[in-house]
Tab-separated table of C-alpha atoms and ligand atoms in Angstrom:
chain	number	residue	atom	x	y	z
Q	1	MET	CA	-4.797	37.872	-171.277
Q	2	TYR	CA	-6.270	35.378	-173.630
Q	3	LYS	CA	-8.634	35.756	-176.376
Q	4	TYR	CA	-10.586	32.671	-175.279
Q	5	ASP	CA	-13.470	32.862	-172.767
Q	6	ALA	CA	-13.708	29.814	-170.633
Q	7	LYS	CA	-17.296	30.419	-169.868
Q	8	SER	CA	-18.935	31.047	-173.138
Q	9	LEU	CA	-16.980	28.528	-175.237
Q	10	LYS	CA	-17.596	24.704	-175.167
Q	11	ALA	CA	-14.920	22.688	-173.728
Q	12	GLU	CA	-13.668	21.579	-177.122
Q	13	GLU	CA	-13.434	25.234	-178.362
Q	14	PHE	CA	-11.966	26.488	-175.263
Q	15	ILE	CA	-9.190	23.875	-175.065
Q	16	ASN	CA	-7.835	24.620	-178.488
Q	17	ASN	CA	-4.606	23.913	-180.389
Q	18	GLU	CA	-3.820	27.452	-181.037
Q	19	GLU	CA	-3.974	28.475	-177.324
Q	20	ILE	CA	-2.143	25.414	-176.434
Q	21	LEU	CA	0.732	26.151	-178.860
Q	22	GLU	CA	0.938	29.804	-177.730
Q	23	THR	CA	1.135	28.666	-174.245
Q	24	LEU	CA	3.961	26.390	-175.070
Q	25	ALA	CA	5.668	29.170	-176.772
Q	26	TYR	CA	5.155	31.572	-174.056
Q	27	ALA	CA	6.447	29.002	-171.429
Q	28	GLU	CA	9.635	28.341	-173.647
Q	29	ALA	CA	10.242	32.061	-174.059
Q	30	ASN	CA	9.938	32.727	-170.292
Q	31	LYS	CA	11.601	29.358	-168.771
Q	32	ASP	CA	14.567	31.443	-167.592
Q	33	ASN	CA	12.783	34.540	-166.730
Q	34	ILE	CA	13.505	34.471	-162.830
Q	35	GLU	CA	11.509	37.531	-162.026
Q	36	LEU	CA	8.346	36.110	-163.698
Q	37	ILE	CA	8.948	32.614	-162.229
Q	38	LYS	CA	9.275	34.105	-158.625
Q	39	THR	CA	6.081	36.090	-159.102
Q	40	ILE	CA	4.299	32.874	-160.199
Q	41	LEU	CA	5.676	30.818	-157.349
Q	42	ASP	CA	4.549	33.547	-154.831
Q	43	LYS	CA	1.049	33.402	-156.327
Q	44	ALA	CA	1.011	29.754	-155.937
Q	45	ARG	CA	1.815	29.607	-152.154
Q	46	PRO	CA	-0.620	28.884	-149.639
Q	47	VAL	CA	-1.486	31.954	-147.532
Q	48	LYS	CA	-2.770	31.736	-143.791
Q	49	LYS	CA	-6.212	33.135	-143.510
Q	50	ASP	CA	-8.526	32.933	-140.303
Q	51	LYS	CA	-8.317	29.320	-139.117
Q	52	GLY	CA	-6.891	27.819	-142.556
Q	53	TYR	CA	-5.195	28.568	-145.746
Q	54	VAL	CA	-6.160	30.022	-149.011
Q	55	CYS	CA	-4.441	29.479	-152.446
Q	56	GLN	CA	-4.912	31.334	-155.740
Q	57	GLY	CA	-4.035	28.436	-157.998
Q	58	LEU	CA	-2.259	29.244	-161.308
Q	59	SER	CA	-3.460	29.722	-164.942
Q	60	HIS	CA	-2.442	27.176	-167.549
Q	61	ARG	CA	0.094	29.677	-168.839
Q	62	GLU	CA	1.670	30.333	-165.496
Q	63	ALA	CA	1.956	26.644	-164.508
Q	64	SER	CA	3.261	25.945	-168.020
Q	65	VAL	CA	6.116	28.424	-167.359
Q	66	LEU	CA	6.898	26.547	-164.327
Q	67	LEU	CA	6.816	23.154	-166.074
Q	68	ALA	CA	9.235	24.494	-168.657
Q	69	CYS	CA	11.613	25.955	-166.292
Q	70	GLU	CA	14.671	23.706	-165.876
Q	71	ILE	CA	16.494	25.393	-162.995
Q	72	PRO	CA	17.089	22.725	-160.303
Q	73	GLU	CA	16.601	25.421	-157.378
Q	74	ILE	CA	13.192	26.299	-159.009
Q	75	THR	CA	12.130	22.748	-159.266
Q	76	GLU	CA	13.075	22.277	-155.512
Q	77	GLU	CA	10.982	25.333	-154.831
Q	78	ILE	CA	7.955	23.986	-156.613
Q	79	ASN	CA	8.341	20.586	-154.852
Q	80	LYS	CA	8.322	22.336	-151.483
Q	81	ILE	CA	5.206	24.425	-152.439
Q	82	ALA	CA	3.355	21.333	-153.687
Q	83	GLU	CA	3.975	19.646	-150.337
Q	84	GLU	CA	2.968	22.675	-148.404
Q	85	ILE	CA	-0.383	22.926	-150.415
Q	86	LYS	CA	-1.047	19.144	-150.116
Q	87	LEU	CA	-0.677	19.476	-146.233
Q	88	ALA	CA	-2.712	22.784	-145.971
Q	89	PHE	CA	-5.752	21.467	-147.738
Q	90	TYR	CA	-5.663	17.504	-147.409
Q	91	GLY	CA	-3.403	17.003	-144.344
Q	92	ASN	CA	-1.243	14.113	-144.359
Q	93	ARG	CA	-4.152	11.681	-145.297
Q	94	ILE	CA	-3.987	9.507	-148.215
Q	95	VAL	CA	-7.502	8.083	-149.398
Q	96	MET	CA	-7.444	4.451	-150.377
Q	97	PHE	CA	-9.360	2.796	-153.139
Q	98	ALA	CA	-9.327	-0.240	-155.643
Q	99	PRO	CA	-10.382	-0.634	-159.200
Q	100	LEU	CA	-12.935	-3.270	-159.957
Q	101	TYR	CA	-12.920	-4.327	-163.720
Q	102	LEU	CA	-16.441	-5.387	-164.654
Q	103	SER	CA	-16.066	-6.155	-168.405
Q	104	ASN	CA	-13.156	-5.953	-171.070
Q	105	TYR	CA	-15.520	-6.230	-173.977
Q	106	CYS	CA	-14.914	-3.119	-176.018
Q	107	ILE	CA	-15.919	-1.865	-179.613
Q	108	ASN	CA	-13.389	0.920	-179.850
Q	109	GLY	CA	-10.018	0.796	-181.582
Q	110	CYS	CA	-7.708	2.741	-179.119
Q	111	VAL	CA	-4.307	1.740	-180.373
Q	112	TYR	CA	-2.573	1.810	-177.048
Q	113	CYS	CA	-5.257	-0.202	-175.074
Q	114	PRO	CA	-5.542	-3.931	-175.185
Q	115	TYR	CA	-9.221	-3.850	-174.975
Q	116	HIS	CA	-9.350	-2.772	-178.488
Q	117	ALA	CA	-11.907	-4.532	-180.538
Q	118	LYS	CA	-9.432	-6.274	-182.912
Q	119	ASN	CA	-7.335	-7.753	-180.118
Q	120	LYS	CA	-7.798	-11.519	-180.579
Q	121	THR	CA	-5.508	-12.696	-177.858
Q	122	ILE	CA	-6.967	-11.108	-174.818
Q	123	ALA	CA	-9.570	-13.381	-173.006
Q	124	ARG	CA	-12.917	-11.421	-173.063
Q	125	LYS	CA	-14.858	-11.391	-169.794
Q	126	LYS	CA	-17.821	-9.921	-168.239
Q	127	LEU	CA	-18.648	-10.445	-164.634
Q	128	THR	CA	-22.176	-11.783	-163.704
Q	129	GLN	CA	-23.947	-10.154	-160.921
Q	130	GLU	CA	-23.086	-13.095	-158.765
Q	131	GLU	CA	-19.410	-12.723	-159.653
Q	132	VAL	CA	-19.732	-8.950	-159.036
Q	133	LYS	CA	-20.753	-9.916	-155.410
Q	134	GLU	CA	-17.790	-12.418	-155.082
Q	135	GLN	CA	-15.286	-9.687	-156.279
Q	136	VAL	CA	-16.900	-7.190	-153.712
Q	137	VAL	CA	-16.486	-9.647	-150.944
Q	138	ALA	CA	-12.926	-10.256	-151.800
Q	139	LEU	CA	-12.159	-6.530	-151.836
Q	140	GLN	CA	-14.232	-6.079	-148.553
Q	141	ASP	CA	-12.115	-8.889	-147.076
Q	142	MET	CA	-9.036	-6.680	-147.602
Q	143	GLY	CA	-10.579	-3.784	-146.067
Q	144	HIS	CA	-11.452	-1.619	-149.129
Q	145	LYS	CA	-14.458	0.876	-148.837
Q	146	ARG	CA	-14.173	2.906	-151.959
Q	147	LEU	CA	-14.091	1.430	-155.434
Q	148	ALA	CA	-13.619	2.455	-159.097
Q	149	ILE	CA	-15.397	0.434	-161.591
Q	150	GLU	CA	-13.961	0.144	-165.054
Q	151	ALA	CA	-15.522	-1.249	-168.219
Q	152	GLY	CA	-14.719	-1.250	-171.929
Q	153	GLU	CA	-17.361	0.469	-174.158
Q	154	ASP	CA	-19.716	-2.052	-175.681
Q	155	PRO	CA	-23.514	-1.124	-175.896
Q	156	PHE	CA	-24.344	-4.828	-176.342
Q	157	HIS	CA	-22.090	-6.435	-173.617
Q	158	ASN	CA	-21.945	-3.484	-171.280
Q	159	PRO	CA	-24.964	-1.169	-171.685
Q	160	ILE	CA	-25.873	1.406	-169.089
Q	161	GLU	CA	-28.271	-1.032	-167.302
Q	162	TYR	CA	-25.514	-3.462	-166.780
Q	163	ILE	CA	-23.413	-0.725	-165.169
Q	164	LEU	CA	-26.313	0.373	-163.079
Q	165	ASP	CA	-27.080	-3.209	-162.061
Q	166	SER	CA	-23.378	-3.671	-161.069
Q	167	ILE	CA	-23.526	-0.490	-158.822
Q	168	LYS	CA	-26.617	-1.608	-157.146
Q	169	THR	CA	-25.022	-5.071	-156.310
Q	170	ILE	CA	-21.911	-3.427	-155.050
Q	171	TYR	CA	-23.670	-1.239	-152.681
Q	172	SER	CA	-25.899	-4.179	-151.712
Q	173	VAL	CA	-23.151	-6.448	-150.488
Q	174	ASN	CA	-22.750	-6.033	-146.706
Q	175	HIS	CA	-20.084	-8.731	-145.719
Q	176	LYS	CA	-18.790	-8.688	-142.134
Q	177	ASN	CA	-18.078	-4.960	-141.526
Q	178	GLY	CA	-17.391	-4.204	-144.973
Q	179	ALA	CA	-19.994	-2.284	-146.968
Q	180	ILE	CA	-18.611	-0.295	-150.018
Q	181	ARG	CA	-19.367	3.177	-149.269
Q	182	ARG	CA	-18.457	5.072	-152.555
Q	183	VAL	CA	-18.363	3.653	-156.035
Q	184	ASN	CA	-16.740	5.760	-158.479
Q	185	VAL	CA	-17.268	5.238	-162.117
Q	186	ASN	CA	-14.784	5.170	-165.088
Q	187	ILE	CA	-16.809	4.269	-168.255
Q	188	ALA	CA	-16.800	5.641	-171.815
Q	189	ALA	CA	-18.269	9.230	-172.486
Q	190	THR	CA	-22.170	8.870	-172.599
Q	191	THR	CA	-25.324	10.910	-172.719
Q	192	VAL	CA	-26.877	13.335	-170.272
Q	193	GLU	CA	-29.678	10.878	-169.713
Q	194	ASN	CA	-27.240	8.065	-168.910
Q	195	TYR	CA	-25.269	10.442	-166.354
Q	196	LYS	CA	-28.567	11.253	-164.813
Q	197	LYS	CA	-29.116	7.528	-164.200
Q	198	LEU	CA	-25.626	7.269	-162.757
Q	199	ALA	CA	-26.191	10.320	-160.498
Q	200	ASP	CA	-29.442	8.617	-159.291
Q	201	ALA	CA	-27.573	5.367	-158.740
Q	202	GLY	CA	-25.521	7.286	-156.075
Q	203	ILE	CA	-22.069	7.221	-157.730
Q	204	GLY	CA	-19.126	9.226	-156.284
Q	205	THR	CA	-16.857	10.618	-158.968
Q	206	TYR	CA	-17.410	10.081	-162.635
Q	207	ILE	CA	-13.907	9.547	-164.110
Q	208	LEU	CA	-12.975	9.929	-167.603
Q	209	PHE	CA	-9.480	10.282	-169.049
Q	210	GLN	CA	-9.132	12.563	-171.900
Q	211	GLU	CA	-6.081	10.393	-173.161
Q	212	THR	CA	-4.805	13.347	-175.162
Q	213	TYR	CA	-5.836	16.882	-175.717
Q	214	ASN	CA	-4.214	16.902	-179.207
Q	215	LYS	CA	-7.148	16.646	-181.256
Q	216	LYS	CA	-5.149	15.377	-184.458
Q	217	SER	CA	-3.357	12.819	-182.340
Q	218	TYR	CA	-6.650	11.986	-180.458
Q	219	GLU	CA	-8.133	10.898	-183.877
Q	220	GLU	CA	-5.262	8.960	-184.933
Q	221	LEU	CA	-4.986	7.081	-181.637
Q	222	HIS	CA	-8.794	6.422	-181.679
Q	223	PRO	CA	-9.253	5.330	-185.265
Q	224	THR	CA	-12.489	3.456	-184.980
Q	225	GLY	CA	-15.689	3.124	-182.497
Q	226	PRO	CA	-17.599	5.873	-180.917
Q	227	LYS	CA	-14.476	6.920	-178.887
Q	228	HIS	CA	-13.114	8.489	-182.131
Q	229	ASP	CA	-15.360	11.547	-181.776
Q	230	TYR	CA	-13.121	13.901	-180.022
Q	231	CYS	CA	-15.818	16.660	-179.230
Q	232	TYR	CA	-18.135	14.059	-177.653
Q	233	HIS	CA	-15.360	12.788	-175.668
Q	234	THR	CA	-14.114	16.320	-174.606
Q	235	GLU	CA	-17.512	17.590	-173.710
Q	236	ALA	CA	-18.403	14.508	-171.718
Q	237	MET	CA	-17.792	16.325	-168.348
Q	238	ASP	CA	-20.128	19.171	-169.193
Q	239	ARG	CA	-22.738	16.415	-169.954
Q	240	ALA	CA	-22.057	14.534	-166.729
Q	241	MET	CA	-22.482	17.733	-164.699
Q	242	ASP	CA	-25.612	18.789	-166.463
Q	243	GLY	CA	-26.702	15.324	-165.677
Q	244	GLY	CA	-26.296	16.093	-162.057
Q	245	ILE	CA	-23.003	14.535	-161.308
Q	246	ASP	CA	-21.226	16.807	-158.837
Q	247	ASP	CA	-17.777	15.319	-158.905
Q	248	VAL	CA	-15.839	14.648	-161.881
Q	249	GLY	CA	-12.385	13.305	-162.298
Q	250	LEU	CA	-9.939	14.317	-165.278
Q	251	GLY	CA	-6.782	12.703	-166.484
Q	252	VAL	CA	-4.569	12.124	-169.475
Q	253	LEU	CA	-2.548	9.199	-170.506
Q	254	PHE	CA	0.865	10.375	-170.206
Q	255	GLY	CA	3.102	9.078	-172.972
Q	256	LEU	CA	0.682	9.341	-175.810
Q	257	GLU	CA	1.759	12.967	-176.705
Q	258	GLY	CA	4.075	15.643	-175.672
Q	259	TYR	CA	3.559	16.138	-171.996
Q	260	LYS	CA	3.816	20.039	-172.050
Q	261	TYR	CA	0.929	19.997	-174.503
Q	262	GLU	CA	-1.136	17.610	-172.471
Q	263	PHE	CA	-0.399	19.575	-169.241
Q	264	ALA	CA	-1.742	22.862	-170.732
Q	265	GLY	CA	-4.813	21.159	-172.147
Q	266	LEU	CA	-5.552	19.445	-168.740
Q	267	LEU	CA	-5.435	22.727	-166.893
Q	268	MET	CA	-7.527	24.503	-169.414
Q	269	HIS	CA	-10.091	21.714	-169.097
Q	270	ALA	CA	-10.118	22.378	-165.275
Q	271	GLU	CA	-10.523	26.270	-166.050
Q	272	HIS	CA	-13.459	25.432	-168.311
Q	273	LEU	CA	-15.285	23.354	-165.707
Q	274	GLU	CA	-14.762	26.036	-162.936
Q	275	ALA	CA	-15.927	28.832	-165.297
Q	276	VAL	CA	-19.093	27.004	-166.401
Q	277	HIS	CA	-20.148	25.013	-163.481
Q	278	GLY	CA	-18.677	26.777	-160.527
Q	279	VAL	CA	-16.581	24.148	-159.501
Q	280	GLY	CA	-13.576	22.589	-160.933
Q	281	PRO	CA	-12.479	18.795	-161.185
Q	282	HIS	CA	-12.913	16.795	-158.007
Q	283	THR	CA	-9.754	14.837	-158.907
Q	284	ILE	CA	-7.020	14.599	-161.534
Q	285	SER	CA	-5.431	11.313	-162.139
Q	286	VAL	CA	-1.922	10.883	-163.643
Q	287	PRO	CA	-1.788	7.609	-165.547
Q	288	ARG	CA	1.387	6.691	-167.438
Q	289	ILE	CA	1.096	4.421	-170.541
Q	290	LYS	CA	2.177	0.748	-169.646
Q	291	LYS	CA	3.050	-2.288	-171.834
Q	292	ALA	CA	-0.057	-4.238	-172.555
Q	293	ASP	CA	-1.283	-7.122	-174.528
Q	294	ASP	CA	-1.279	-6.782	-178.425
Q	295	ILE	CA	0.180	-3.218	-178.241
Q	296	ASP	CA	3.364	-2.397	-179.953
Q	297	PRO	CA	5.801	-1.375	-177.292
Q	298	THR	CA	7.688	0.812	-179.714
Q	299	ALA	CA	4.681	2.823	-180.760
Q	300	PHE	CA	4.704	5.246	-178.029
Q	301	ASP	CA	7.793	7.386	-178.061
Q	302	ASN	CA	6.378	10.178	-175.853
Q	303	SER	CA	7.151	8.219	-172.528
Q	304	ILE	CA	8.197	10.493	-169.850
Q	305	SER	CA	10.986	10.014	-167.292
Q	306	ASP	CA	10.236	9.685	-163.499
Q	307	ASP	CA	11.726	13.282	-163.131
Q	308	ILE	CA	9.371	14.812	-165.454
Q	309	PHE	CA	6.453	12.781	-164.210
Q	310	ALA	CA	7.254	14.062	-160.643
Q	311	LYS	CA	7.507	17.715	-162.008
Q	312	ILE	CA	4.127	17.341	-163.639
Q	313	THR	CA	2.559	16.321	-160.619
Q	314	ALA	CA	4.021	18.984	-158.522
Q	315	CYS	CA	2.937	21.649	-160.955
Q	316	ILE	CA	-0.551	20.221	-161.135
Q	317	ARG	CA	-0.584	20.622	-157.404
Q	318	LEU	CA	0.350	24.378	-157.533
Q	319	ALA	CA	-2.154	25.140	-160.354
Q	320	VAL	CA	-5.181	23.498	-158.915
Q	321	PRO	CA	-4.800	23.394	-155.148
Q	322	TYR	CA	-8.107	22.042	-154.066
Q	323	THR	CA	-8.375	19.202	-156.642
Q	324	GLY	CA	-7.591	15.750	-155.178
Q	325	MET	CA	-4.834	13.968	-157.150
Q	326	ILE	CA	-4.697	10.175	-157.867
Q	327	VAL	CA	-1.836	7.881	-158.687
Q	328	SER	CA	-2.527	4.288	-159.458
Q	329	THR	CA	-0.603	1.002	-159.216
Q	330	ARG	CA	0.634	1.613	-162.821
Q	331	GLU	CA	3.500	3.129	-160.905
Q	332	SER	CA	5.964	1.437	-158.580
Q	333	GLU	CA	6.353	1.811	-154.871
Q	334	GLN	CA	9.509	3.926	-155.472
Q	335	VAL	CA	7.612	6.291	-157.902
Q	336	ARG	CA	4.528	6.306	-155.832
Q	337	GLY	CA	6.368	7.229	-152.625
Q	338	ARG	CA	8.104	10.065	-154.551
Q	339	LEU	CA	4.658	11.565	-155.754
Q	340	LEU	CA	3.107	11.214	-152.251
Q	341	ASN	CA	5.198	14.105	-151.110
Q	342	LEU	CA	4.237	16.269	-154.333
Q	343	GLY	CA	0.488	16.608	-153.738
Q	344	ILE	CA	-0.940	12.985	-154.343
Q	345	SER	CA	-4.151	12.618	-152.028
Q	346	GLN	CA	-5.538	9.248	-153.364
Q	347	ILE	CA	-3.876	6.051	-154.139
Q	348	SER	CA	-5.245	2.423	-155.174
Q	349	GLY	CA	-3.797	-0.360	-153.245
Q	350	ALA	CA	-3.514	-4.228	-154.013
Q	351	SER	CA	-5.117	-3.589	-157.427
Q	352	ARG	CA	-6.030	-6.185	-160.035
Q	353	THR	CA	-6.630	-4.918	-163.586
Q	354	SER	CA	-8.159	-8.290	-164.856
Q	355	VAL	CA	-11.751	-9.068	-164.981
Q	356	GLY	CA	-12.549	-11.182	-161.902
Q	357	GLY	CA	-9.007	-10.671	-160.770
Q	358	TYR	CA	-9.791	-10.525	-156.992
Q	359	GLU	CA	-11.143	-14.026	-156.734
Q	360	LYS	CA	-7.609	-15.790	-156.623
Q	361	GLU	CA	-4.335	-15.417	-154.767
Q	362	GLU	CA	-2.349	-15.513	-157.950
Q	363	ARG	CA	-2.728	-12.763	-160.507
Q	364	ALA	CA	-4.329	-13.655	-163.782
Q	365	HIS	CA	-2.857	-12.134	-166.844
Q	366	ASP	CA	-5.110	-13.253	-169.641
Q	367	SER	CA	-7.713	-10.519	-169.246
Q	368	GLU	CA	-5.875	-7.821	-167.603
Q	369	GLN	CA	-5.534	-4.376	-168.977
Q	370	PHE	CA	-2.076	-3.712	-168.017
Q	371	GLU	CA	0.482	-5.117	-165.655
Q	372	VAL	CA	0.579	-3.282	-162.146
Q	373	SER	CA	3.824	-2.104	-161.084
Q	374	ASP	CA	2.961	-1.959	-157.361
Q	375	THR	CA	1.848	-5.478	-156.421
Q	376	ARG	CA	1.852	-5.186	-152.791
Q	377	THR	CA	-1.238	-6.216	-150.453
Q	378	LEU	CA	-3.434	-3.618	-149.028
Q	379	ASP	CA	-1.966	-4.227	-145.525
Q	380	GLU	CA	1.474	-3.713	-146.819
Q	381	VAL	CA	0.645	-0.520	-148.435
Q	382	VAL	CA	-1.147	0.829	-145.494
Q	383	GLY	CA	1.864	-0.092	-143.276
Q	384	TRP	CA	4.221	1.476	-145.850
Q	385	LEU	CA	2.327	4.844	-145.908
Q	386	MET	CA	2.386	4.937	-141.984
Q	387	ASP	CA	6.045	4.311	-142.004
Q	388	ASN	CA	6.287	7.404	-144.349
Q	389	GLY	CA	4.085	9.633	-141.883
Q	390	HIS	CA	0.983	9.372	-144.203
Q	391	ILE	CA	-2.466	8.395	-142.656
Q	392	PRO	CA	-4.246	5.893	-144.806
Q	393	SER	CA	-7.914	6.882	-144.756
Q	394	PHE	CA	-11.035	4.943	-145.817
Q	395	CYS	CA	-13.251	7.740	-144.995
Q	396	THR	CA	-16.061	8.499	-147.348
Q	397	ALA	CA	-17.997	10.789	-144.896
Q	398	CYS	CA	-18.152	13.912	-147.360
Q	399	TYR	CA	-19.913	11.831	-150.136
Q	400	ARG	CA	-22.357	10.180	-147.513
Q	401	GLU	CA	-23.199	13.585	-146.028
Q	402	GLY	CA	-23.783	15.209	-149.441
Q	403	ARG	CA	-20.464	17.189	-149.305
Q	404	THR	CA	-19.796	16.815	-153.004
Q	405	GLY	CA	-18.996	19.560	-155.775
Q	406	ASP	CA	-18.632	23.019	-154.532
Q	407	ARG	CA	-19.609	21.984	-150.949
Q	408	PHE	CA	-16.668	19.629	-150.660
Q	409	MET	CA	-14.498	22.502	-152.205
Q	410	ALA	CA	-15.883	24.884	-149.427
Q	411	LEU	CA	-14.702	22.404	-146.729
Q	412	CYS	CA	-11.379	22.124	-148.312
Q	413	LYS	CA	-11.070	25.878	-148.308
Q	414	SER	CA	-12.377	26.461	-144.880
Q	415	GLY	CA	-9.431	25.209	-143.122
Q	416	GLN	CA	-11.546	22.662	-141.224
Q	417	ILE	CA	-9.604	19.717	-142.447
Q	418	LEU	CA	-7.856	18.996	-139.211
Q	419	ASN	CA	-11.089	19.203	-137.207
Q	420	CYS	CA	-13.359	17.305	-139.662
Q	421	CYS	CA	-11.333	15.080	-142.158
Q	422	HIS	CA	-8.492	14.242	-139.842
Q	423	PRO	CA	-10.553	12.583	-137.126
Q	424	ASN	CA	-12.663	10.791	-139.758
Q	425	ALA	CA	-9.692	9.482	-141.288
Q	426	LEU	CA	-8.360	8.160	-137.813
Q	427	MET	CA	-11.593	6.549	-137.059
Q	428	THR	CA	-11.742	4.758	-140.410
Q	429	LEU	CA	-8.096	3.750	-140.051
Q	430	THR	CA	-9.046	2.356	-136.655
Q	431	GLU	CA	-11.913	0.308	-138.200
Q	432	PHE	CA	-9.340	-0.963	-140.713
Q	433	LEU	CA	-6.927	-1.845	-138.166
Q	434	VAL	CA	-9.342	-3.850	-135.953
Q	435	ASP	CA	-11.050	-5.569	-138.802
Q	436	TYR	CA	-8.333	-6.357	-141.320
Q	437	ALA	CA	-4.756	-5.510	-140.383
Q	438	SER	CA	-1.836	-7.857	-139.546
Q	439	GLY	CA	-0.184	-7.563	-136.076
Q	440	GLU	CA	2.645	-5.453	-137.317
Q	441	THR	CA	0.398	-3.077	-139.177
Q	442	LYS	CA	-2.068	-2.743	-136.176
Q	443	LYS	CA	0.866	-1.910	-133.810
Q	444	LYS	CA	2.063	0.927	-136.128
Q	445	GLY	CA	-1.361	2.079	-136.771
Q	446	PHE	CA	-2.503	2.344	-133.074
Q	447	ASP	CA	0.840	4.287	-132.358
Q	448	MET	CA	0.214	6.641	-135.220
Q	449	ILE	CA	-3.473	7.098	-134.129
Q	450	GLU	CA	-2.454	7.935	-130.570
Q	451	ARG	CA	0.024	10.555	-131.859
Q	452	GLU	CA	-2.380	12.101	-134.689
Q	453	LEU	CA	-5.410	12.426	-132.239
Q	454	GLU	CA	-3.542	15.079	-130.317
Q	455	LYS	CA	-3.338	17.285	-133.571
Q	456	ILE	CA	-7.065	17.877	-133.479
Q	457	PRO	CA	-7.180	21.524	-132.678
Q	458	ASN	CA	-10.835	21.749	-131.418
Q	459	GLU	CA	-10.884	20.362	-127.932
Q	460	LYS	CA	-14.429	19.031	-128.118
Q	461	ARG	CA	-13.827	17.311	-131.384
Q	462	LYS	CA	-10.767	15.780	-129.931
Q	463	GLU	CA	-12.496	14.147	-127.144
Q	464	ILE	CA	-15.230	12.886	-129.443
Q	465	ALA	CA	-12.726	11.265	-131.795
Q	466	LYS	CA	-10.745	9.790	-128.887
Q	467	SER	CA	-13.823	8.285	-127.386
Q	468	ASN	CA	-14.984	6.839	-130.866
Q	469	VAL	CA	-11.617	5.319	-131.506
Q	470	LYS	CA	-11.727	3.739	-127.957
Q	471	ASP	CA	-15.173	2.355	-128.812
Q	472	ILE	CA	-14.061	0.885	-132.176
Q	473	MET	CA	-11.126	-0.667	-130.473
Q	474	ALA	CA	-13.088	-2.139	-127.833
Q	475	SER	CA	-16.019	-3.341	-130.176
Q	476	ASN	CA	-16.330	-6.999	-131.061
Q	477	ARG	CA	-16.850	-6.204	-134.872
Q	478	ARG	CA	-16.450	-9.426	-136.563
V	501	SAM	N1	-13.488	2.549	-171.584
V	501	SAM	C1	-13.504	3.792	-170.677
V	501	SAM	C2	-12.940	4.859	-171.631
V	501	SAM	O1	-12.708	4.536	-172.787
V	501	SAM	O2	-12.790	5.979	-171.092
V	501	SAM	C3	-12.667	3.514	-169.571
V	501	SAM	C4	-12.118	2.499	-168.945
V	501	SAM	S1	-10.232	2.105	-169.366
V	501	SAM	C5	-10.377	0.743	-168.539
V	501	SAM	C6	-9.583	3.213	-168.325
V	501	SAM	C7	-8.283	3.837	-168.831
V	501	SAM	O3	-7.248	3.029	-169.015
V	501	SAM	C8	-8.245	4.486	-170.082
V	501	SAM	O4	-8.911	5.757	-170.035
V	501	SAM	C9	-6.839	4.784	-170.439
V	501	SAM	O5	-6.258	6.073	-170.280
V	501	SAM	C10	-6.244	3.667	-169.503
V	501	SAM	N2	-5.380	2.596	-170.406
V	501	SAM	C11	-5.531	2.301	-171.587
V	501	SAM	N3	-4.690	1.474	-172.117
V	501	SAM	C12	-3.542	1.474	-171.103
V	501	SAM	C13	-2.272	1.223	-171.067
V	501	SAM	N4	-1.646	0.387	-172.136
V	501	SAM	N5	-1.324	1.538	-170.049
V	501	SAM	C14	-1.887	2.327	-169.211
V	501	SAM	N6	-3.136	2.760	-169.063
V	501	SAM	C15	-4.147	2.441	-170.115
């Protein structure tokens, strides 16, 4: 259908302006073509096969037609299918994580980011290894098991050795029952050699947001610093995978450019990774631009409404059914609640976006990246998820047992989620409840666990899970 070959072309060549513009024109021309839209929706539906489900996913052109369509009944149908896909491959589990900001020193000039080098008002901070430990203890005291580390790009203040030391420190802290079991990394695009070092350090997912797939806008939005190089940034995931990192996480910063353009680019990036590396992105994040220090709030006129944002999320879910989807505390409780029913599988909780932000009860604003919209505690978020029928999961078993990249995708496709991930989620939730939860959250949680254990189809696995849960509840873990 297209003249561009996802496998032989480099990411930057495959995700090209001409194809994206043709996609947008095709989507616009077909946005009321009910016959075509119904065919696309049928293609997107999960189909029962053996013990599980299979899904074909959608191409960027097909998904773009759905995104362009403004017929309310079609949006409802898209939302329904998005929820079905989420439940088929991820169940009702929601994986929990927290960001850990290591350093806000940065030499780039990103015009939307308060870390930009010319910002003289932000307090510059970099955690020492002792401070990293203190932050990790504070995060462990809340119950977190999975972190995403964040840093500006600065070869002097934050060289790769600093990042590697910090990862080592994080994995080494074992406070009470709290070892961090998975460290995901969100740092600037780097070399294959450095990606190899990150892989050797045992990171989980390497996350890098493209910010925008519009090359011209990209260059204007990143006027100075190493991040200005669009090709180097766009090809980072290929270098990461060449360096041995199995799981990579994509995302664009919605609000910088036209959302339809970004959506098509994002899906083309996923197609490229799948074609070249045999496995698509492990996760896709959906961050939206926020007000920030020393950033002109009137400069970004591409901000999107909550309705459009929800539609984007649901359409991504249909296009890449096996990819995890992440929403952060940039979004409010209300928006997050809505997106959870449209395919989101991971959320952050109790996040602080300032460097060293977890050490104090009150929020420090002087070094933060953006103000968070969801300021609830982890206990409150966990309780809220359960009130809404989601199982908060602190599981990292796949990563620890080497089920990354295509092996994770194989599990996802095998329909073994209810026998494998579901019991793991319940066991790690039991640990959280016993070790960290308030009385009210404990009560909700134990009731939920009792109900959810009954859903494990394999009798033997059900018995094992019940016995493990009982052991955790009976153990004197502190
Ligand atoms: N320095 C690394 C890089 O350049 O990719 C990553 C770290 S940065 C802390 C993480 C992400 O924050 C960026 O990729 C960007 O999408 C997002 N970000 C920057 N400014 C933002 C803002 N004003 N509102 C919301 N998100 C923002």
